[in-house]
């Protein structure tokens, strides 16, 4: 590997040793909650959301639409929304509804 030498203005050859490292953890999965959706929006980053039966990757646009729908709900309905997104089927239904409302 060549690096610049500020004293001489030239380059110095430096031996570099690379090491292969295997990652044990593929990624972190978070429980499906409104806080997780808000975290996705805040971080502007996709996240893996885990359910009782599997997991799903949630993107920024979907999370943002779901948070907007959640914020627009009345307090009594917010609890139903929170319970609904805990299962994968309910999460997908609420995501489809949020996308429909976003258009």
Short mmCIF file of N, CA and C in Angstrom, two decimals:
data_model
loop_
_atom_site.label_atom_id
_atom_site.label_comp_id
_atom_site.label_asym_id
_atom_site.label_seq_id
_atom_site.Cartn_x
_atom_site.Cartn_y
_atom_site.Cartn_z
N UNK A 1 0.85 -1.16 0.00
CA UNK A 1 0.00 0.00 0.00
C UNK A 1 0.90 1.23 0.00
N UNK A 2 0.56 2.22 -0.77
CA UNK A 2 1.33 3.45 -0.84
C UNK A 2 0.63 4.55 -0.05
N UNK A 3 1.38 5.25 0.78
CA UNK A 3 0.84 6.40 1.49
C UNK A 3 1.76 7.59 1.24
N UNK A 4 1.19 8.78 1.31
CA UNK A 4 1.97 9.99 1.08
C UNK A 4 2.83 10.32 2.29
N UNK A 5 4.08 10.71 2.02
CA UNK A 5 5.01 11.13 3.07
C UNK A 5 5.08 12.65 3.04
N UNK A 6 4.55 13.32 4.07
CA UNK A 6 4.54 14.78 4.07
C UNK A 6 5.94 15.40 4.14
N UNK A 7 6.92 14.70 4.69
CA UNK A 7 8.28 15.25 4.82
C UNK A 7 8.99 15.34 3.48
N UNK A 8 8.89 14.27 2.69
CA UNK A 8 9.61 14.24 1.41
C UNK A 8 8.73 14.60 0.23
N UNK A 9 7.42 14.57 0.43
CA UNK A 9 6.50 14.87 -0.67
C UNK A 9 6.29 13.68 -1.59
N UNK A 10 6.92 12.56 -1.30
CA UNK A 10 6.80 11.36 -2.12
C UNK A 10 5.88 10.35 -1.48
N UNK A 11 5.98 9.13 -1.92
CA UNK A 11 5.16 8.05 -1.39
C UNK A 11 6.04 7.02 -0.70
N UNK A 12 5.48 6.38 0.29
CA UNK A 12 6.16 5.33 1.03
C UNK A 12 5.37 4.04 0.84
N UNK A 13 6.06 2.95 0.61
CA UNK A 13 5.41 1.65 0.49
C UNK A 13 5.33 1.03 1.88
N UNK A 14 4.13 0.69 2.31
CA UNK A 14 3.91 0.12 3.64
C UNK A 14 3.26 -1.24 3.47
N UNK A 15 3.83 -2.28 4.07
CA UNK A 15 3.18 -3.60 3.97
C UNK A 15 1.88 -3.62 4.79
N UNK A 16 0.84 -4.18 4.19
CA UNK A 16 -0.47 -4.25 4.85
C UNK A 16 -0.90 -5.70 4.89
N UNK A 17 -1.41 -6.12 6.04
CA UNK A 17 -1.89 -7.49 6.22
C UNK A 17 -3.40 -7.44 6.40
N UNK A 18 -4.12 -8.15 5.54
CA UNK A 18 -5.57 -8.20 5.65
C UNK A 18 -5.98 -9.50 6.31
N UNK A 19 -7.06 -9.43 7.06
CA UNK A 19 -7.54 -10.58 7.80
C UNK A 19 -9.02 -10.76 7.49
N UNK A 20 -9.44 -11.99 7.20
CA UNK A 20 -10.85 -12.25 6.96
C UNK A 20 -11.56 -12.45 8.29
N UNK A 21 -12.68 -11.76 8.44
CA UNK A 21 -13.45 -11.86 9.67
C UNK A 21 -14.87 -12.25 9.28
N UNK A 22 -15.42 -13.23 9.98
CA UNK A 22 -16.77 -13.67 9.73
C UNK A 22 -17.69 -13.05 10.77
N UNK A 23 -18.75 -12.40 10.30
CA UNK A 23 -19.70 -11.79 11.22
C UNK A 23 -20.74 -12.81 11.65
N UNK A 24 -20.93 -12.92 12.93
CA UNK A 24 -21.88 -13.89 13.46
C UNK A 24 -23.31 -13.36 13.39
N UNK A 25 -23.46 -12.06 13.56
CA UNK A 25 -24.78 -11.46 13.64
C UNK A 25 -25.12 -10.81 12.31
N UNK A 26 -26.25 -11.16 11.72
CA UNK A 26 -26.66 -10.61 10.43
C UNK A 26 -27.25 -9.21 10.60
N UNK A 27 -27.97 -8.96 11.65
CA UNK A 27 -28.62 -7.67 11.87
C UNK A 27 -29.48 -7.77 13.10
N UNK A 28 -29.89 -6.65 13.57
CA UNK A 28 -30.72 -6.62 14.76
C UNK A 28 -32.17 -6.46 14.36
N UNK A 29 -33.04 -7.27 14.93
CA UNK A 29 -34.48 -7.18 14.68
C UNK A 29 -35.14 -6.56 15.90
N UNK A 30 -36.01 -5.62 15.65
CA UNK A 30 -36.71 -4.92 16.72
C UNK A 30 -38.17 -5.36 16.76
N UNK A 31 -38.81 -5.30 17.92
CA UNK A 31 -40.23 -5.65 17.99
C UNK A 31 -41.07 -4.62 17.23
N UNK A 32 -42.18 -5.07 16.70
CA UNK A 32 -43.06 -4.20 15.92
C UNK A 32 -43.84 -3.29 16.85
N UNK A 33 -43.36 -2.08 17.04
CA UNK A 33 -44.06 -1.09 17.86
C UNK A 33 -44.03 0.24 17.13
N UNK A 34 -44.82 1.18 17.61
CA UNK A 34 -44.83 2.52 17.04
C UNK A 34 -43.48 3.18 17.28
N UNK A 35 -42.85 2.89 18.42
CA UNK A 35 -41.52 3.45 18.69
C UNK A 35 -40.49 2.98 17.67
N UNK A 36 -40.59 1.73 17.25
CA UNK A 36 -39.69 1.20 16.23
C UNK A 36 -39.92 1.93 14.91
N UNK A 37 -41.18 2.16 14.55
CA UNK A 37 -41.48 2.89 13.32
C UNK A 37 -40.93 4.31 13.38
N UNK A 38 -41.09 4.95 14.54
CA UNK A 38 -40.56 6.32 14.70
C UNK A 38 -39.04 6.33 14.64
N UNK A 39 -38.41 5.27 15.13
CA UNK A 39 -36.94 5.16 15.07
C UNK A 39 -36.48 5.04 13.62
N UNK A 40 -37.21 4.28 12.81
CA UNK A 40 -36.88 4.13 11.40
C UNK A 40 -36.96 5.49 10.71
N UNK A 41 -38.01 6.25 11.02
CA UNK A 41 -38.17 7.58 10.42
C UNK A 41 -37.08 8.53 10.88
N UNK A 42 -36.77 8.50 12.18
CA UNK A 42 -35.75 9.40 12.73
C UNK A 42 -34.37 9.10 12.15
N UNK A 43 -34.02 7.80 12.08
CA UNK A 43 -32.70 7.39 11.59
C UNK A 43 -32.62 7.38 10.06
N UNK A 44 -33.78 7.46 9.40
CA UNK A 44 -33.85 7.38 7.93
C UNK A 44 -33.13 6.13 7.43
N UNK A 45 -33.45 5.02 8.08
CA UNK A 45 -32.75 3.76 7.79
C UNK A 45 -33.74 2.60 7.86
N UNK A 46 -33.66 1.67 6.92
CA UNK A 46 -34.48 0.46 6.98
C UNK A 46 -34.14 -0.33 8.24
N UNK A 47 -35.12 -1.04 8.78
CA UNK A 47 -34.90 -1.88 9.95
C UNK A 47 -35.62 -3.21 9.77
N UNK A 48 -35.12 -4.22 10.42
CA UNK A 48 -35.79 -5.51 10.46
C UNK A 48 -36.70 -5.51 11.68
N UNK A 49 -37.96 -5.83 11.44
CA UNK A 49 -38.95 -5.87 12.52
C UNK A 49 -39.35 -7.32 12.72
N UNK A 50 -39.33 -7.77 13.99
CA UNK A 50 -39.64 -9.17 14.24
C UNK A 50 -41.07 -9.33 14.76
N UNK A 51 -41.64 -10.46 14.40
CA UNK A 51 -42.99 -10.84 14.82
C UNK A 51 -42.93 -12.22 15.44
N UNK A 52 -44.08 -12.69 15.95
CA UNK A 52 -44.14 -14.05 16.50
C UNK A 52 -43.82 -15.07 15.41
N UNK A 53 -44.29 -14.81 14.20
CA UNK A 53 -44.08 -15.73 13.08
C UNK A 53 -43.24 -15.03 12.01
N UNK A 54 -41.94 -14.93 12.23
CA UNK A 54 -41.05 -14.38 11.22
C UNK A 54 -40.68 -12.93 11.45
N UNK A 55 -40.16 -12.32 10.38
CA UNK A 55 -39.74 -10.93 10.46
C UNK A 55 -39.94 -10.27 9.11
N UNK A 56 -39.81 -8.96 9.06
CA UNK A 56 -39.95 -8.21 7.82
C UNK A 56 -39.03 -7.00 7.87
N UNK A 57 -38.59 -6.57 6.70
CA UNK A 57 -37.78 -5.36 6.61
C UNK A 57 -38.72 -4.21 6.27
N UNK A 58 -38.68 -3.16 7.08
CA UNK A 58 -39.56 -2.01 6.89
C UNK A 58 -38.71 -0.85 6.38
N UNK A 59 -39.15 -0.26 5.27
CA UNK A 59 -38.41 0.86 4.70
C UNK A 59 -38.90 2.19 5.27
N UNK A 60 -38.17 3.25 4.97
CA UNK A 60 -38.47 4.58 5.50
C UNK A 60 -39.83 5.08 5.05
N UNK A 61 -40.17 4.91 3.78
CA UNK A 61 -41.43 5.44 3.25
C UNK A 61 -42.62 4.79 3.93
N UNK A 62 -42.59 3.46 4.08
CA UNK A 62 -43.70 2.74 4.73
C UNK A 62 -43.82 3.14 6.19
N UNK A 63 -42.68 3.22 6.89
CA UNK A 63 -42.70 3.60 8.30
C UNK A 63 -43.24 5.01 8.47
N UNK A 64 -42.84 5.92 7.60
CA UNK A 64 -43.31 7.30 7.68
C UNK A 64 -44.82 7.38 7.47
N UNK A 65 -45.34 6.64 6.48
CA UNK A 65 -46.78 6.63 6.23
C UNK A 65 -47.54 6.06 7.43
N UNK A 66 -47.01 4.99 8.02
CA UNK A 66 -47.68 4.37 9.17
C UNK A 66 -47.67 5.30 10.39
N UNK A 67 -46.58 6.01 10.60
CA UNK A 67 -46.50 6.96 11.73
C UNK A 67 -47.48 8.11 11.51
N UNK A 68 -47.60 8.59 10.28
CA UNK A 68 -48.54 9.67 10.00
C UNK A 68 -49.98 9.24 10.25
N UNK A 69 -50.32 8.01 9.85
CA UNK A 69 -51.66 7.48 10.12
C UNK A 69 -51.87 7.34 11.62
N UNK A 70 -50.87 6.81 12.32
CA UNK A 70 -50.96 6.63 13.77
C UNK A 70 -51.18 7.98 14.48
N UNK A 71 -50.44 8.99 14.08
CA UNK A 71 -50.56 10.31 14.70
C UNK A 71 -51.93 10.94 14.44
N UNK A 72 -52.57 10.59 13.32
CA UNK A 72 -53.87 11.15 12.98
C UNK A 72 -55.03 10.44 13.70
N UNK A 73 -54.77 9.28 14.28
CA UNK A 73 -55.83 8.53 14.96
C UNK A 73 -56.22 9.16 16.28
N UNK A 74 -57.46 8.86 16.70
CA UNK A 74 -57.92 9.29 18.02
C UNK A 74 -57.31 8.37 19.07
N UNK A 75 -57.20 8.83 20.33
CA UNK A 75 -56.56 8.02 21.38
C UNK A 75 -57.13 6.61 21.54
N UNK A 76 -58.44 6.46 21.41
CA UNK A 76 -59.04 5.13 21.58
C UNK A 76 -58.63 4.19 20.45
N UNK A 77 -58.45 4.72 19.26
CA UNK A 77 -58.09 3.91 18.11
C UNK A 77 -56.59 3.63 18.07
N UNK A 78 -55.78 4.47 18.69
CA UNK A 78 -54.33 4.27 18.70
C UNK A 78 -53.97 2.94 19.37
N UNK A 79 -54.66 2.59 20.43
CA UNK A 79 -54.40 1.33 21.13
C UNK A 79 -54.67 0.14 20.21
N UNK A 80 -55.75 0.21 19.42
CA UNK A 80 -56.07 -0.87 18.48
C UNK A 80 -54.99 -0.99 17.42
N UNK A 81 -54.50 0.15 16.95
CA UNK A 81 -53.42 0.16 15.95
C UNK A 81 -52.16 -0.49 16.52
N UNK A 82 -51.81 -0.13 17.76
CA UNK A 82 -50.62 -0.70 18.41
C UNK A 82 -50.74 -2.22 18.55
N UNK A 83 -51.93 -2.70 18.93
CA UNK A 83 -52.15 -4.14 19.06
C UNK A 83 -52.12 -4.84 17.69
N UNK A 84 -52.63 -4.15 16.68
CA UNK A 84 -52.72 -4.73 15.34
C UNK A 84 -51.34 -4.96 14.72
N UNK A 85 -50.40 -4.05 14.94
CA UNK A 85 -49.09 -4.18 14.28
C UNK A 85 -48.16 -5.17 14.97
N UNK A 86 -48.61 -5.79 16.05
CA UNK A 86 -47.78 -6.78 16.73
C UNK A 86 -47.72 -8.11 15.98
N UNK A 87 -48.72 -8.40 15.14
CA UNK A 87 -48.69 -9.61 14.32
C UNK A 87 -48.32 -9.22 12.89
N UNK A 88 -47.73 -10.17 12.17
CA UNK A 88 -47.28 -9.87 10.81
C UNK A 88 -48.46 -9.56 9.89
N UNK A 89 -49.54 -10.31 10.05
CA UNK A 89 -50.73 -10.08 9.21
C UNK A 89 -51.32 -8.70 9.47
N UNK A 90 -51.45 -8.35 10.75
CA UNK A 90 -51.99 -7.04 11.10
C UNK A 90 -51.08 -5.91 10.66
N UNK A 91 -49.77 -6.14 10.75
CA UNK A 91 -48.80 -5.14 10.32
C UNK A 91 -48.94 -4.89 8.82
N UNK A 92 -49.06 -5.97 8.05
CA UNK A 92 -49.19 -5.82 6.60
C UNK A 92 -50.49 -5.12 6.22
N UNK A 93 -51.58 -5.41 6.94
CA UNK A 93 -52.86 -4.74 6.66
C UNK A 93 -52.76 -3.25 6.98
N UNK A 94 -52.17 -2.92 8.12
CA UNK A 94 -52.05 -1.51 8.49
C UNK A 94 -51.08 -0.78 7.56
N UNK A 95 -50.05 -1.47 7.09
CA UNK A 95 -49.11 -0.88 6.14
C UNK A 95 -49.81 -0.61 4.81
N UNK A 96 -50.62 -1.54 4.34
CA UNK A 96 -51.36 -1.36 3.09
C UNK A 96 -52.35 -0.19 3.22
N UNK A 97 -53.00 -0.09 4.37
CA UNK A 97 -53.93 1.00 4.60
C UNK A 97 -53.19 2.35 4.62
N UNK A 98 -52.04 2.39 5.29
CA UNK A 98 -51.27 3.63 5.35
C UNK A 98 -50.79 4.06 3.97
N UNK A 99 -50.36 3.10 3.17
CA UNK A 99 -49.92 3.42 1.80
C UNK A 99 -51.09 3.93 0.96
N UNK A 100 -52.28 3.36 1.18
CA UNK A 100 -53.46 3.80 0.44
C UNK A 100 -53.81 5.24 0.83
N UNK A 101 -53.67 5.57 2.09
CA UNK A 101 -53.97 6.92 2.56
C UNK A 101 -52.88 7.92 2.14
N UNK A 102 -51.67 7.45 1.93
CA UNK A 102 -50.57 8.34 1.54
C UNK A 102 -50.69 8.79 0.10
N UNK A 103 -51.37 8.04 -0.74
CA UNK A 103 -51.48 8.39 -2.16
C UNK A 103 -52.49 9.47 -2.41
#
